Amino acid sequence: LSRFTEVESGRKNDRPELEKALHLARLTGATLVIAKLDRLSRNAALLLTLRDSGVRFVACDMPEANNLTVGIMALVAEQEREAISRRTKEALAAAKARGVKLGNPNGAAALRRAAKGGEALRVTVAGNANDFAMALSPIVRAIQQAGHTSLRALADELNARGMRTRRGGKWHVSNVRNLLGRIS
């Protein structure tokens, strides 16, 4: 009937494309076909809820899966999510300790050049940044009202208060400028 491609991480519960697919499957009685069960979600509660939702689904990597195997695989997928997260953090910390510069310094431009499927990802990234900025806006306003109005003063005050950037780093003039641009 339709094809849905989710761009959100499997560890997140907010999965708009999955919701659309489930809604259509409920309305039509169709069977939801999933490429890989462990890529659908790495959250056991979400997979178990899907299993109990009344929507029939088949995972191409496990077409013979029944309620028992789906339950077991849900728990295995969640454990794997935690292991992947731990290994990734350890590998990034080791690379950073060796002096490797992490991240793509021109990430947004790289996404624009790729052009294939990048729009949904750009929208998601921008939405996450906007949500973070709006959540931080009351703190920024309070800092400004306390007399810290320059970009440098705002960065220093955010760091002094133990506030981290969206990616967990320290505040600098450039990311304060970007933050203010999202808040205004």
Coordinates of N, CA and C in Angstrom, one line a residue:
L1 N 0.8 -1.2 0.0 CA 0.0 0.0 0.0 C 0.8 1.3 0.0
S2 N 1.9 1.2 0.8 CA 2.8 2.4 0.9 C 4.1 2.0 1.5
R3 N 5.1 2.9 1.3 CA 6.4 2.7 1.8 C 6.8 3.8 2.8
F4 N 7.4 3.5 3.9 CA 7.8 4.5 4.9 C 9.2 4.2 5.3
T5 N 10.0 5.3 5.3 CA 11.4 5.3 5.7 C 11.6 6.1 6.9
E6 N 12.0 5.5 8.0 CA 12.2 6.3 9.2 C 13.6 6.8 9.3
V7 N 13.8 8.0 9.6 CA 15.1 8.6 9.7 C 15.6 8.7 11.2
E8 N 14.7 8.6 12.1 CA 15.0 8.7 13.5 C 15.8 7.4 14.0
S9 N 16.6 7.6 15.0 CA 17.4 6.5 15.5 C 16.4 5.4 16.1
G10 N 16.9 4.2 16.0 CA 16.1 3.1 16.6 C 16.0 3.2 18.1
R11 N 16.8 4.0 18.8 CA 16.7 4.1 20.2 C 15.7 5.1 20.7
K12 N 15.1 5.9 19.7 CA 14.1 6.9 20.1 C 12.7 6.3 20.0
N13 N 11.9 6.8 20.9 CA 10.5 6.4 20.8 C 9.6 7.2 19.9
D14 N 10.0 8.4 19.6 CA 9.3 9.3 18.8 C 9.6 9.0 17.3
R15 N 8.8 8.2 16.7 CA 9.1 7.6 15.4 C 7.9 8.0 14.4
P16 N 7.9 9.2 13.8 CA 6.8 9.6 13.1 C 6.4 8.7 11.9
E17 N 7.4 8.2 11.2 CA 7.1 7.4 10.0 C 6.6 6.0 10.4
L18 N 7.1 5.5 11.6 CA 6.5 4.3 12.1 C 5.1 4.5 12.5
E19 N 4.8 5.6 13.1 CA 3.4 5.9 13.5 C 2.5 5.9 12.3
K20 N 2.9 6.6 11.2 CA 2.1 6.6 10.0 C 1.9 5.2 9.4
A21 N 3.0 4.4 9.4 CA 2.8 3.0 8.9 C 1.9 2.2 9.8
L22 N 2.0 2.3 11.1 CA 1.1 1.6 12.0 C -0.4 2.1 11.8
H23 N -0.6 3.4 11.6 CA -1.9 3.9 11.4 C -2.5 3.3 10.2
L24 N -1.8 3.3 9.1 CA -2.3 2.8 7.8 C -2.6 1.3 7.9
A25 N -1.7 0.5 8.6 CA -1.9 -0.9 8.8 C -3.2 -1.2 9.6
R26 N -3.4 -0.3 10.7 CA -4.6 -0.5 11.5 C -5.9 -0.2 10.6
L27 N -5.8 0.9 9.8 CA -7.0 1.2 9.0 C -7.3 0.2 7.9
T28 N -6.3 -0.4 7.3 CA -6.5 -1.3 6.2 C -6.4 -2.7 6.6
G29 N -5.9 -3.0 7.7 CA -5.8 -4.4 8.1 C -4.5 -5.1 7.4
A30 N -3.7 -4.2 6.8 CA -2.5 -4.7 6.1 C -1.5 -5.2 7.1
T31 N -0.6 -6.0 6.6 CA 0.5 -6.5 7.3 C 1.7 -5.6 7.1
L32 N 2.3 -5.1 8.2 CA 3.5 -4.3 8.2 C 4.7 -5.1 7.9
V33 N 5.4 -4.8 6.8 CA 6.6 -5.6 6.5 C 7.8 -4.7 6.9
I34 N 8.7 -5.3 7.7 CA 9.8 -4.6 8.2 C 11.1 -5.3 7.7
A35 N 12.1 -4.5 7.3 CA 13.3 -5.1 6.7 C 14.0 -5.9 7.8
K36 N 14.3 -5.3 8.9 CA 15.0 -6.0 10.0 C 14.4 -5.7 11.3
L37 N 14.1 -6.7 12.1 CA 13.4 -6.5 13.4 C 14.3 -5.6 14.3
D38 N 15.6 -5.8 14.4 CA 16.4 -5.1 15.3 C 16.6 -3.6 14.8
R39 N 16.4 -3.3 13.6 CA 16.5 -1.9 13.1 C 15.2 -1.2 13.3
L40 N 14.1 -1.9 13.5 CA 12.8 -1.2 13.8 C 12.9 -0.4 15.1
S41 N 13.4 -1.1 16.1 CA 13.6 -0.4 17.4 C 14.6 -1.2 18.2
R42 N 15.3 -0.4 19.0 CA 16.2 -1.1 19.9 C 15.7 -0.8 21.3
N43 N 14.4 -0.6 21.4 CA 13.7 -0.4 22.7 C 12.8 -1.5 22.9
A44 N 13.0 -2.4 23.9 CA 12.2 -3.5 24.1 C 10.7 -3.2 24.3
A45 N 10.5 -2.1 25.1 CA 9.1 -1.7 25.4 C 8.3 -1.4 24.1
L46 N 9.0 -0.7 23.2 CA 8.4 -0.3 21.9 C 8.1 -1.5 21.1
L47 N 9.0 -2.4 21.0 CA 8.8 -3.6 20.2 C 7.7 -4.5 20.8
L48 N 7.7 -4.6 22.1 CA 6.6 -5.4 22.8 C 5.3 -4.7 22.6
T49 N 5.2 -3.4 22.6 CA 4.0 -2.7 22.4 C 3.5 -2.9 21.0
L50 N 4.4 -2.9 20.0 CA 4.1 -3.2 18.6 C 3.5 -4.6 18.5
R51 N 4.2 -5.5 19.2 CA 3.7 -6.9 19.1 C 2.3 -7.1 19.6
D52 N 2.0 -6.3 20.7 CA 0.7 -6.4 21.3 C -0.4 -5.4 20.7
S53 N 0.0 -4.6 19.7 CA -0.9 -3.6 19.2 C -2.0 -4.1 18.3
G54 N -1.9 -5.3 17.9 CA -2.9 -5.9 17.0 C -2.6 -5.7 15.5
V55 N -1.5 -5.0 15.2 CA -1.1 -4.9 13.8 C -0.2 -6.1 13.5
R56 N -0.5 -6.8 12.4 CA 0.3 -7.9 12.0 C 1.6 -7.3 11.4
F57 N 2.7 -7.9 11.7 CA 3.9 -7.5 11.0 C 4.8 -8.7 10.8
V58 N 5.7 -8.6 9.8 CA 6.6 -9.6 9.4 C 8.0 -8.9 9.2
A59 N 9.0 -9.5 9.8 CA 10.3 -9.0 9.6 C 11.0 -9.9 8.6
C60 N 11.5 -9.2 7.5 CA 12.1 -10.0 6.4 C 13.3 -10.8 6.9
D61 N 14.0 -10.4 7.9 CA 15.2 -11.1 8.4 C 14.7 -12.3 9.3
M62 N 13.5 -12.3 9.8 CA 13.0 -13.4 10.7 C 11.5 -13.6 10.3
P63 N 11.2 -14.1 9.1 CA 9.8 -14.3 8.7 C 9.1 -15.3 9.6
E64 N 9.8 -16.2 10.3 CA 9.1 -17.2 11.1 C 8.9 -16.8 12.5
A65 N 9.2 -15.5 12.8 CA 9.2 -15.0 14.2 C 7.7 -15.1 14.7
N66 N 7.6 -15.5 16.0 CA 6.3 -15.5 16.6 C 6.4 -14.6 17.9
N67 N 5.3 -14.6 18.7 CA 5.3 -13.7 19.8 C 6.5 -13.9 20.8
L68 N 6.8 -15.1 21.0 CA 7.9 -15.5 21.9 C 9.3 -14.9 21.3
T69 N 9.5 -15.2 20.0 CA 10.8 -14.8 19.5 C 10.9 -13.3 19.3
V70 N 9.7 -12.6 19.1 CA 9.8 -11.2 19.0 C 10.1 -10.6 20.4
G71 N 9.5 -11.2 21.4 CA 9.8 -10.7 22.8 C 11.3 -10.9 23.1
I72 N 11.8 -12.0 22.8 CA 13.3 -12.3 23.1 C 14.1 -11.4 22.2
M73 N 13.8 -11.2 21.0 CA 14.6 -10.4 20.1 C 14.5 -8.9 20.5
A74 N 13.4 -8.5 21.1 CA 13.3 -7.1 21.6 C 14.3 -6.9 22.7
L75 N 14.4 -7.8 23.6 CA 15.3 -7.7 24.7 C 16.8 -7.7 24.2
V76 N 17.0 -8.6 23.3 CA 18.4 -8.7 22.7 C 18.7 -7.4 22.0
A77 N 17.8 -6.8 21.2 CA 18.0 -5.5 20.5 C 18.3 -4.4 21.5
E78 N 17.6 -4.4 22.6 CA 17.8 -3.3 23.6 C 19.2 -3.5 24.2
Q79 N 19.6 -4.7 24.5 CA 20.9 -4.9 25.0 C 22.0 -4.5 24.0
E80 N 21.8 -4.8 22.7 CA 22.7 -4.5 21.7 C 22.8 -2.9 21.6
R81 N 21.7 -2.2 21.7 CA 21.7 -0.8 21.7 C 22.6 -0.2 22.7
E82 N 22.5 -0.7 23.9 CA 23.4 -0.3 25.0 C 24.8 -0.6 24.8
A83 N 25.1 -1.8 24.2 CA 26.5 -2.1 23.9 C 27.1 -1.3 22.8
I84 N 26.3 -1.0 21.8 CA 26.7 -0.1 20.7 C 27.0 1.3 21.2
S85 N 26.2 1.8 22.1 CA 26.4 3.1 22.6 C 27.7 3.2 23.4
R86 N 27.9 2.2 24.3 CA 29.1 2.1 25.1 C 30.3 2.0 24.2
R87 N 30.3 1.1 23.2 CA 31.5 1.0 22.4 C 31.8 2.3 21.6
T88 N 30.7 2.9 21.1 CA 30.9 4.1 20.3 C 31.5 5.2 21.2
K89 N 31.0 5.4 22.4 CA 31.5 6.4 23.3 C 33.0 6.1 23.6
E90 N 33.3 4.9 23.9 CA 34.7 4.5 24.2 C 35.6 4.8 23.0
A91 N 35.2 4.4 21.8 CA 36.0 4.6 20.6 C 36.2 6.1 20.3
L92 N 35.1 6.9 20.5 CA 35.3 8.3 20.3 C 36.2 9.0 21.3
A93 N 36.1 8.5 22.6 CA 37.0 9.1 23.6 C 38.4 8.7 23.3
A94 N 38.7 7.5 22.8 CA 40.0 7.0 22.5 C 40.6 7.8 21.3
A95 N 39.7 8.1 20.3 CA 40.2 8.8 19.2 C 40.5 10.3 19.6
K96 N 39.6 10.8 20.4 CA 39.8 12.2 20.9 C 41.1 12.3 21.7
A97 N 41.4 11.3 22.5 CA 42.6 11.3 23.3 C 43.9 11.2 22.4
R98 N 43.7 10.6 21.2 CA 44.9 10.5 20.3 C 45.0 11.8 19.5
G99 N 44.1 12.7 19.7 CA 44.2 14.0 19.0 C 43.4 14.1 17.7
V100 N 42.6 13.1 17.4 CA 41.8 13.1 16.2 C 40.7 14.1 16.4
K101 N 40.5 15.0 15.4 CA 39.4 16.0 15.4 C 38.1 15.3 15.0
L102 N 37.1 15.3 15.8 CA 35.9 14.6 15.6 C 34.9 15.5 14.9
G103 N 34.0 14.9 14.1 CA 32.9 15.6 13.5 C 33.2 16.0 12.1
N104 N 32.2 16.5 11.4 CA 32.3 17.0 10.1 C 32.2 18.5 10.2
P105 N 33.3 19.2 9.9 CA 33.3 20.7 10.1 C 32.3 21.4 9.1
N106 N 31.9 20.7 8.1 CA 31.0 21.2 7.1 C 29.8 20.3 6.9
G107 N 29.2 19.8 8.0 CA 28.2 18.8 7.9 C 27.0 19.2 7.2
A108 N 26.4 20.4 7.4 CA 25.2 20.8 6.7 C 25.5 20.9 5.2
A109 N 26.6 21.4 4.8 CA 26.9 21.5 3.4 C 27.1 20.1 2.8
A110 N 27.7 19.2 3.5 CA 27.8 17.8 3.0 C 26.4 17.2 2.8
L111 N 25.5 17.4 3.7 CA 24.1 16.9 3.5 C 23.5 17.5 2.2
R112 N 23.7 18.8 2.0 CA 23.1 19.5 0.9 C 23.7 18.9 -0.4
R113 N 25.0 18.6 -0.4 CA 25.6 18.1 -1.6 C 25.1 16.7 -1.9
A114 N 24.9 15.9 -0.9 CA 24.4 14.5 -1.0 C 23.1 14.5 -1.7
A115 N 22.2 15.4 -1.3 CA 20.9 15.6 -1.9 C 19.9 14.4 -1.8
K116 N 20.4 13.2 -1.7 CA 19.5 12.0 -1.7 C 19.1 11.7 -0.3
G117 N 17.9 11.9 0.0 CA 17.3 11.6 1.3 C 17.8 12.5 2.4
G118 N 18.6 13.5 2.1 CA 19.2 14.4 3.1 C 18.2 15.4 3.6
E119 N 17.2 15.7 2.9 CA 16.2 16.7 3.3 C 15.5 16.3 4.6
A120 N 15.1 15.0 4.7 CA 14.4 14.6 5.9 C 15.4 14.6 7.1
L121 N 16.7 14.3 6.8 CA 17.7 14.3 7.9 C 17.9 15.8 8.3
R122 N 18.1 16.7 7.3 CA 18.3 18.1 7.6 C 17.1 18.7 8.5
V123 N 15.9 18.3 8.1 CA 14.7 18.8 8.8 C 14.8 18.3 10.3
T124 N 15.2 17.0 10.4 CA 15.3 16.4 11.8 C 16.4 17.1 12.6
V125 N 17.5 17.3 12.0 CA 18.6 17.9 12.7 C 18.3 19.3 13.1
A126 N 17.7 20.1 12.2 CA 17.3 21.5 12.5 C 16.2 21.5 13.6
G127 N 15.3 20.6 13.5 CA 14.2 20.5 14.5 C 14.8 20.2 15.9
N128 N 15.7 19.3 16.0 CA 16.4 19.0 17.2 C 17.1 20.2 17.8
A129 N 17.8 20.9 16.9 CA 18.6 22.1 17.3 C 17.6 23.2 17.8
N130 N 16.5 23.3 17.1 CA 15.5 24.3 17.5 C 14.9 24.0 18.9
D131 N 14.5 22.7 19.1 CA 14.0 22.2 20.3 C 15.0 22.5 21.5
F132 N 16.2 22.2 21.2 CA 17.2 22.4 22.3 C 17.3 23.9 22.6
A133 N 17.4 24.8 21.5 CA 17.5 26.2 21.7 C 16.3 26.7 22.5
M134 N 15.1 26.3 22.2 CA 13.9 26.8 22.9 C 13.9 26.3 24.4
A135 N 14.4 25.1 24.6 CA 14.5 24.7 26.0 C 15.5 25.5 26.8
L136 N 16.5 26.0 26.1 CA 17.6 26.8 26.8 C 17.2 28.2 26.9
S137 N 16.2 28.7 26.1 CA 16.0 30.1 26.0 C 15.6 30.8 27.3
P138 N 14.9 30.2 28.3 CA 14.7 30.9 29.5 C 16.0 31.2 30.3
I139 N 16.9 30.2 30.2 CA 18.2 30.4 30.9 C 19.0 31.5 30.2
V140 N 19.0 31.5 28.9 CA 19.7 32.6 28.2 C 19.1 33.9 28.5
R141 N 17.8 34.0 28.5 CA 17.2 35.3 28.8 C 17.5 35.8 30.3
A142 N 17.6 34.8 31.2 CA 17.9 35.2 32.6 C 19.4 35.7 32.6
I143 N 20.2 35.1 31.9 CA 21.6 35.5 31.9 C 21.7 36.9 31.2
Q144 N 21.0 37.1 30.2 CA 21.0 38.4 29.5 C 20.5 39.5 30.5
Q145 N 19.4 39.2 31.2 CA 18.8 40.1 32.1 C 19.8 40.4 33.3
A146 N 20.7 39.5 33.6 CA 21.6 39.8 34.6 C 22.8 40.6 34.1
G147 N 22.8 41.0 32.9 CA 23.8 41.9 32.4 C 24.8 41.3 31.5
H148 N 24.7 40.0 31.2 CA 25.7 39.3 30.4 C 25.2 39.3 29.0
T149 N 25.5 40.3 28.2 CA 24.8 40.4 26.9 C 25.7 40.1 25.7
S150 N 27.0 40.2 25.8 CA 27.9 39.9 24.7 C 28.0 38.4 24.5
L151 N 28.3 38.0 23.3 CA 28.4 36.6 23.0 C 29.4 35.9 23.9
R152 N 30.6 36.5 24.1 CA 31.6 36.0 25.0 C 31.1 35.8 26.4
A153 N 30.4 36.9 26.9 CA 29.9 36.8 28.3 C 28.8 35.7 28.4
L154 N 28.0 35.6 27.4 CA 27.0 34.5 27.5 C 27.6 33.2 27.5
A155 N 28.6 33.0 26.6 CA 29.3 31.7 26.6 C 30.0 31.4 27.9
D156 N 30.6 32.4 28.5 CA 31.3 32.2 29.8 C 30.3 31.9 30.9
E157 N 29.2 32.5 30.9 CA 28.2 32.3 31.9 C 27.5 30.9 31.8
L158 N 27.2 30.5 30.5 CA 26.6 29.2 30.3 C 27.6 28.1 30.8
N159 N 28.9 28.3 30.5 CA 29.9 27.3 30.9 C 30.0 27.4 32.5
A160 N 30.0 28.6 33.1 CA 30.1 28.7 34.5 C 28.9 28.0 35.2
R161 N 27.7 28.0 34.6 CA 26.6 27.3 35.1 C 26.5 25.8 34.9
G162 N 27.5 25.3 34.2 CA 27.6 23.9 33.9 C 26.7 23.5 32.7
M163 N 26.2 24.4 31.9 CA 25.3 24.1 30.8 C 26.2 23.6 29.7
R164 N 25.7 22.6 29.0 CA 26.5 22.0 27.9 C 25.8 22.3 26.6
T165 N 26.5 22.3 25.5 CA 25.9 22.4 24.2 C 25.1 21.2 23.9
R166 N 24.3 21.2 22.8 CA 23.5 20.1 22.4 C 24.3 18.8 22.3
R167 N 25.5 19.0 21.9 CA 26.4 17.8 21.7 C 27.3 17.5 22.9
G168 N 27.0 18.2 24.0 CA 27.7 17.9 25.2 C 29.1 18.7 25.4
G169 N 29.3 19.7 24.5 CA 30.6 20.4 24.6 C 30.4 21.7 25.4
K170 N 31.5 22.5 25.4 CA 31.6 23.8 26.1 C 31.1 24.8 25.1
W171 N 30.6 25.9 25.7 CA 30.1 27.0 24.9 C 31.2 27.9 24.4
H172 N 31.1 28.4 23.1 CA 32.0 29.3 22.5 C 31.2 30.4 21.8
V173 N 31.8 31.4 21.4 CA 31.1 32.6 20.8 C 30.2 32.1 19.6
S174 N 30.8 31.2 18.8 CA 30.1 30.8 17.5 C 28.8 30.0 17.8
N175 N 28.9 29.1 18.8 CA 27.6 28.3 19.1 C 26.6 29.1 19.9
V176 N 27.1 30.1 20.6 CA 26.1 31.1 21.3 C 25.4 31.9 20.2
R177 N 26.2 32.3 19.2 CA 25.6 33.1 18.1 C 24.5 32.3 17.4
N178 N 24.8 31.0 17.1 CA 23.9 30.1 16.5 C 22.6 29.9 17.4
L179 N 22.9 29.7 18.7 CA 21.8 29.6 19.6 C 20.9 30.8 19.6
L180 N 21.4 32.0 19.7 CA 20.6 33.2 19.7 C 19.9 33.3 18.4
G181 N 20.4 32.9 17.3 CA 19.7 33.0 16.0 C 18.5 32.0 16.0
R182 N 18.6 30.9 16.7 CA 17.4 30.0 16.8 C 16.4 30.5 17.7
I183 N 16.8 31.2 18.8 CA 15.9 31.7 19.8 C 15.1 32.9 19.3
S184 N 15.7 33.8 18.5 CA 15.1 35.0 18.1 C 14.0 34.8 17.1

